[in-house]
Amino acid sequence: GTGNVVRFTLPAGISKQVWIKAERPSGAAGLRTGLVRARLSDGTELTRPLTVHVFDLDFPKTTRLHLGGWDYLNRPDYYRNPGATASKVALHRDIGVDVAWGTGGVRPKNAVFDAAGHLTSKLDFTEWDRWTQAVCPGFGTYAVFLAVEGSFEGEKAGTERFNAMIKDYFTAWGERIRTSPLAGRRVLLQTVDEPRNAEQADLAIEWMKAVHAAGYGEFVIYMDPLFPNGFKEKINPEFWEQCDIICPQSMDRETASSLRTKGKEVFLYSC
């Protein structure tokens, strides 16, 4: 066929990269040839041959390598490009991204608790269902950046009532997951982003302990610490114990290796 036509502006004297994507065609392996044409506004046309060697190999549709990023596709305006959510989701699937990230806006609403911290209301899962079942259906893992503070629904973290509130809240949320199309999948919870000091670590600990007390294995605690060199040893050891997944920056190989030897699941990331 004639292929795709892409139009873009290239100012005089400026270089621009153009990426060409080749999808494996159906049929036998072998060489595929074609042409790349560039036509300038003045009618000048440049033509270059393109040869692709197709190997007799198919990559698995589901890989053991989990990929994700802080795309926050529950917010159409997050990247200042409203209306492009569907194309972003399609791109994620095409390049093998199987971890969908959402902001704390996807967590259940309408939580009301009594004096003892027990949930007395029916949670509103509208945003959660919309994100997981309409915007980003079928991803292998869902991750939520909770961006927690020192309290939950007005109750200070670490109190008995706080612990009871978190337990009931995540129990109700967990039941929703188990009775939905997400049943059997993990939901990663990031409480504090890139904790760098003892105060942030201690806050994360209170939340992690309370969530784990709910007893729902679907919820997996994910943390991406950025403690300064020489500071890791000063952090409350419970921080490392409560984390299910620890995600140091990709250049911090020492931390990653140490955590793996201790049986922790390790992710890597780079900003």
Short mmCIF file of C-alpha atoms in Angstrom, two decimals:
data_model
loop_
_atom_site.label_atom_id
_atom_site.label_comp_id
_atom_site.label_asym_id
_atom_site.label_seq_id
_atom_site.Cartn_x
_atom_site.Cartn_y
_atom_site.Cartn_z
CA GLY A 1 0.00 0.00 0.00
CA THR A 2 0.93 3.64 0.08
CA GLY A 3 1.53 3.63 3.84
CA ASN A 4 0.84 6.49 6.21
CA VAL A 5 1.20 10.20 5.56
CA VAL A 6 2.47 12.38 8.40
CA ARG A 7 2.68 16.15 8.13
CA PHE A 8 4.90 18.29 10.33
CA THR A 9 6.67 21.65 10.28
CA LEU A 10 10.46 21.77 10.07
CA PRO A 11 11.94 25.28 10.47
CA ALA A 12 14.84 26.16 8.19
CA GLY A 13 18.22 25.11 9.57
CA ILE A 14 16.69 22.80 12.20
CA SER A 15 17.08 19.03 12.46
CA LYS A 16 14.19 16.83 13.52
CA GLN A 17 13.99 13.14 14.34
CA VAL A 18 11.36 11.07 12.60
CA TRP A 19 10.60 7.65 14.07
CA ILE A 20 9.37 4.90 11.79
CA LYS A 21 7.49 2.02 13.36
CA ALA A 22 7.41 -1.38 11.67
CA GLU A 23 4.88 -3.93 12.86
CA ARG A 24 5.47 -7.60 12.18
CA PRO A 25 3.22 -8.59 9.29
CA SER A 26 1.41 -11.90 9.13
CA GLY A 27 2.84 -14.55 6.87
CA ALA A 28 6.25 -16.06 6.35
CA ALA A 29 9.48 -14.58 7.61
CA GLY A 30 11.77 -12.83 5.18
CA LEU A 31 12.66 -9.42 3.81
CA ARG A 32 10.12 -6.69 3.31
CA THR A 33 10.99 -3.68 1.22
CA GLY A 34 9.42 -0.30 0.81
CA LEU A 35 10.06 3.39 0.30
CA VAL A 36 10.10 6.38 2.58
CA ARG A 37 9.13 9.60 0.80
CA ALA A 38 9.50 13.12 2.10
CA ARG A 39 7.80 15.88 0.13
CA LEU A 40 8.62 19.49 0.88
CA SER A 41 6.19 22.37 0.58
CA ASP A 42 7.88 23.52 -2.62
CA GLY A 43 7.21 20.16 -4.24
CA THR A 44 10.73 18.73 -3.82
CA GLU A 45 10.58 15.02 -3.03
CA LEU A 46 13.20 12.87 -1.29
CA THR A 47 12.96 9.09 -1.52
CA ARG A 48 14.87 6.48 0.44
CA PRO A 49 14.55 2.69 0.32
CA LEU A 50 13.56 0.84 3.48
CA THR A 51 14.27 -2.85 4.08
CA VAL A 52 12.98 -4.75 7.11
CA HIS A 53 14.12 -8.26 7.99
CA VAL A 54 11.19 -10.17 9.52
CA PHE A 55 12.34 -13.08 11.66
CA ASP A 56 10.43 -16.26 12.29
CA LEU A 57 9.68 -15.15 15.85
CA ASP A 58 6.64 -13.89 17.70
CA PHE A 59 6.92 -12.10 21.01
CA PRO A 60 4.50 -13.29 23.70
CA LYS A 61 1.36 -11.21 24.04
CA THR A 62 1.79 -11.26 27.81
CA THR A 63 5.32 -10.73 29.09
CA ARG A 64 6.94 -11.36 32.46
CA LEU A 65 8.39 -7.86 32.35
CA HIS A 66 5.93 -5.41 33.87
CA LEU A 67 6.02 -1.88 32.50
CA GLY A 68 4.26 1.21 33.74
CA GLY A 69 4.61 4.92 34.31
CA TRP A 70 2.80 7.72 36.03
CA ASP A 71 0.38 8.31 33.18
CA TYR A 72 -2.67 9.01 35.40
CA LEU A 73 -5.08 8.29 32.59
CA ASN A 74 -8.05 8.74 34.93
CA ARG A 75 -7.45 12.49 34.41
CA PRO A 76 -7.99 13.46 30.76
CA ASP A 77 -6.34 16.84 31.35
CA TYR A 78 -3.22 15.56 33.07
CA TYR A 79 -0.92 16.02 30.10
CA ARG A 80 -2.78 19.11 28.85
CA ASN A 81 -4.07 17.14 25.91
CA PRO A 82 -7.79 16.58 26.53
CA GLY A 83 -9.56 14.15 24.27
CA ALA A 84 -6.48 11.98 23.66
CA THR A 85 -7.01 9.44 26.45
CA ALA A 86 -8.14 6.64 24.14
CA SER A 87 -5.10 7.04 21.89
CA LYS A 88 -2.79 7.06 24.94
CA VAL A 89 -4.31 3.84 26.24
CA ALA A 90 -3.93 2.28 22.78
CA LEU A 91 -0.27 3.33 22.70
CA HIS A 92 0.32 1.80 26.13
CA ARG A 93 -1.08 -1.52 24.97
CA ASP A 94 0.90 -1.40 21.74
CA ILE A 95 4.28 -0.99 23.47
CA GLY A 96 3.60 -3.54 26.20
CA VAL A 97 2.68 -1.35 29.15
CA ASP A 98 0.59 -3.48 31.53
CA VAL A 99 0.56 -1.34 34.70
CA ALA A 100 -2.01 1.48 34.66
CA TRP A 101 -1.52 4.35 37.10
CA GLY A 102 -4.26 6.50 38.58
CA THR A 103 -4.31 9.41 41.01
CA GLY A 104 -5.99 9.26 44.39
CA GLY A 105 -9.08 10.54 42.62
CA VAL A 106 -9.97 6.94 41.68
CA ARG A 107 -10.28 5.75 45.26
CA PRO A 108 -13.80 5.13 46.60
CA LYS A 109 -15.76 8.13 47.87
CA ASN A 110 -18.54 8.70 50.42
CA ALA A 111 -16.75 7.12 53.39
CA VAL A 112 -18.53 7.77 56.70
CA PHE A 113 -17.32 6.28 59.99
CA ASP A 114 -18.73 6.02 63.50
CA ALA A 115 -16.94 7.01 66.69
CA ALA A 116 -15.11 3.67 66.81
CA GLY A 117 -13.90 4.01 63.22
CA HIS A 118 -16.24 1.49 61.60
CA LEU A 119 -17.56 2.20 58.12
CA THR A 120 -21.27 3.06 58.24
CA SER A 121 -21.85 4.12 54.64
CA LYS A 122 -21.88 2.47 51.25
CA LEU A 123 -18.79 3.51 49.31
CA ASP A 124 -19.14 5.18 45.94
CA PHE A 125 -17.02 3.33 43.37
CA THR A 126 -18.01 5.45 40.38
CA GLU A 127 -14.54 6.80 39.58
CA TRP A 128 -12.84 3.50 40.39
CA ASP A 129 -15.13 1.56 38.06
CA ARG A 130 -14.88 4.18 35.32
CA TRP A 131 -11.08 4.11 35.35
CA THR A 132 -10.59 0.34 35.60
CA GLN A 133 -13.46 -0.82 33.41
CA ALA A 134 -14.08 1.99 30.91
CA VAL A 135 -10.91 4.07 30.53
CA CYS A 136 -8.22 1.41 31.12
CA PRO A 137 -9.87 -2.03 31.00
CA GLY A 138 -7.84 -5.21 30.80
CA PHE A 139 -4.51 -4.05 32.26
CA GLY A 140 -2.60 -6.65 34.24
CA THR A 141 -2.02 -4.41 37.26
CA TYR A 142 -3.54 -1.19 38.54
CA ALA A 143 -1.59 1.28 40.66
CA VAL A 144 -2.92 4.20 42.68
CA PHE A 145 -0.92 7.13 44.01
CA LEU A 146 -2.87 7.90 47.19
CA ALA A 147 -0.73 10.94 48.14
CA VAL A 148 -1.64 10.42 51.80
CA GLU A 149 -1.39 13.01 54.52
CA GLY A 150 -1.16 12.75 58.30
CA SER A 151 -4.85 11.94 58.64
CA PHE A 152 -7.71 10.12 56.95
CA GLU A 153 -11.20 11.61 56.89
CA GLY A 154 -10.18 13.86 59.77
CA GLU A 155 -8.60 11.18 61.95
CA LYS A 156 -4.89 11.42 62.74
CA ALA A 157 -2.76 8.58 61.42
CA GLY A 158 -1.65 6.00 63.99
CA THR A 159 -4.66 6.15 66.32
CA GLU A 160 -6.85 3.12 67.04
CA ARG A 161 -9.75 4.80 65.26
CA PHE A 162 -7.56 5.53 62.21
CA ASN A 163 -6.50 1.89 62.06
CA ALA A 164 -10.13 0.75 62.28
CA MET A 165 -11.18 3.21 59.57
CA ILE A 166 -8.45 2.09 57.17
CA LYS A 167 -9.22 -1.57 57.82
CA ASP A 168 -12.95 -1.19 57.10
CA TYR A 169 -12.36 1.08 54.12
CA PHE A 170 -9.90 -1.24 52.38
CA THR A 171 -11.99 -4.28 53.28
CA ALA A 172 -14.93 -2.77 51.40
CA TRP A 173 -12.68 -1.77 48.53
CA GLY A 174 -11.12 -5.23 48.44
CA GLU A 175 -14.53 -6.87 48.28
CA ARG A 176 -15.37 -4.68 45.31
CA ILE A 177 -12.23 -5.85 43.51
CA ARG A 178 -12.94 -9.51 44.21
CA THR A 179 -16.43 -9.25 42.71
CA SER A 180 -15.41 -7.25 39.64
CA PRO A 181 -13.51 -7.97 36.40
CA LEU A 182 -10.34 -7.16 38.37
CA ALA A 183 -10.68 -10.25 40.53
CA GLY A 184 -7.30 -11.90 40.98
CA ARG A 185 -5.27 -8.87 39.94
CA ARG A 186 -3.00 -6.79 42.10
CA VAL A 187 -3.65 -3.18 43.02
CA LEU A 188 -0.47 -1.28 43.87
CA LEU A 189 -0.84 1.46 46.48
CA GLN A 190 1.73 4.23 46.67
CA THR A 191 1.19 6.20 49.87
CA VAL A 192 4.05 8.74 49.81
CA ASP A 193 5.97 9.69 46.69
CA GLU A 194 9.76 9.48 46.95
CA PRO A 195 10.05 9.65 50.77
CA ARG A 196 13.30 11.40 51.66
CA ASN A 197 13.27 11.69 55.44
CA ALA A 198 12.25 9.93 58.64
CA GLU A 199 9.00 11.88 58.96
CA GLN A 200 7.75 10.72 55.56
CA ALA A 201 8.91 7.18 56.27
CA ASP A 202 7.04 7.10 59.59
CA LEU A 203 3.86 8.37 57.92
CA ALA A 204 4.14 5.68 55.27
CA ILE A 205 4.60 3.05 57.99
CA GLU A 206 1.33 3.98 59.71
CA TRP A 207 -0.58 3.68 56.44
CA MET A 208 1.14 0.48 55.35
CA LYS A 209 0.43 -1.28 58.65
CA ALA A 210 -3.21 -0.24 58.59
CA VAL A 211 -3.72 -1.37 54.98
CA HIS A 212 -2.04 -4.72 55.63
CA ALA A 213 -4.32 -5.25 58.63
CA ALA A 214 -7.28 -5.36 56.26
CA GLY A 215 -5.88 -8.69 55.07
CA TYR A 216 -6.56 -8.28 51.36
CA GLY A 217 -3.68 -9.59 49.28
CA GLU A 218 -4.96 -7.66 46.27
CA PHE A 219 -3.48 -4.51 47.83
CA VAL A 220 0.27 -4.36 47.43
CA ILE A 221 2.27 -1.53 48.99
CA TYR A 222 4.62 0.14 46.53
CA MET A 223 7.28 2.64 47.65
CA ASP A 224 9.93 4.56 45.72
CA PRO A 225 12.26 5.90 48.44
CA LEU A 226 14.85 8.57 47.74
CA PHE A 227 16.67 8.60 51.05
CA PRO A 228 20.04 10.38 50.91
CA ASN A 229 23.23 8.33 51.00
CA GLY A 230 24.02 7.16 54.50
CA PHE A 231 20.45 7.78 55.64
CA LYS A 232 18.88 4.42 54.77
CA GLU A 233 20.35 2.81 57.88
CA LYS A 234 18.72 5.47 60.10
CA ILE A 235 15.19 4.77 58.84
CA ASN A 236 12.88 2.75 61.05
CA PRO A 237 13.43 -0.88 59.88
CA GLU A 238 9.66 -1.31 59.83
CA PHE A 239 9.56 0.83 56.69
CA TRP A 240 11.40 -1.83 54.71
CA GLU A 241 9.44 -4.65 56.37
CA GLN A 242 6.04 -3.16 55.51
CA CYS A 243 6.87 -2.45 51.85
CA ASP A 244 5.76 -5.17 49.45
CA ILE A 245 7.41 -3.63 46.39
CA ILE A 246 10.35 -1.28 46.68
CA CYS A 247 11.26 0.76 43.64
CA PRO A 248 14.58 2.60 43.88
CA GLN A 249 15.84 4.68 41.00
CA SER A 250 17.48 2.63 38.28
CA MET A 251 20.95 3.89 39.09
CA ASP A 252 20.69 2.75 42.73
CA ARG A 253 21.76 -0.81 42.01
CA GLU A 254 23.19 -1.35 45.47
CA THR A 255 19.82 -0.86 47.15
CA ALA A 256 18.04 -2.98 44.56
CA SER A 257 20.49 -5.85 44.96
CA SER A 258 20.35 -5.71 48.76
CA LEU A 259 16.55 -5.77 48.83
CA ARG A 260 16.34 -8.68 46.41
CA THR A 261 18.60 -10.79 48.61
CA LYS A 262 16.19 -10.09 51.48
CA GLY A 263 13.28 -11.46 49.45
CA LYS A 264 11.68 -8.16 48.49
CA GLU A 265 10.06 -7.60 45.12
CA VAL A 266 12.00 -4.86 43.38
CA PHE A 267 10.93 -2.50 40.61
CA LEU A 268 13.16 0.12 39.02
CA TYR A 269 12.27 3.57 37.74
CA SER A 270 13.84 6.66 36.30
CA CYS A 271 12.61 10.23 36.09
#
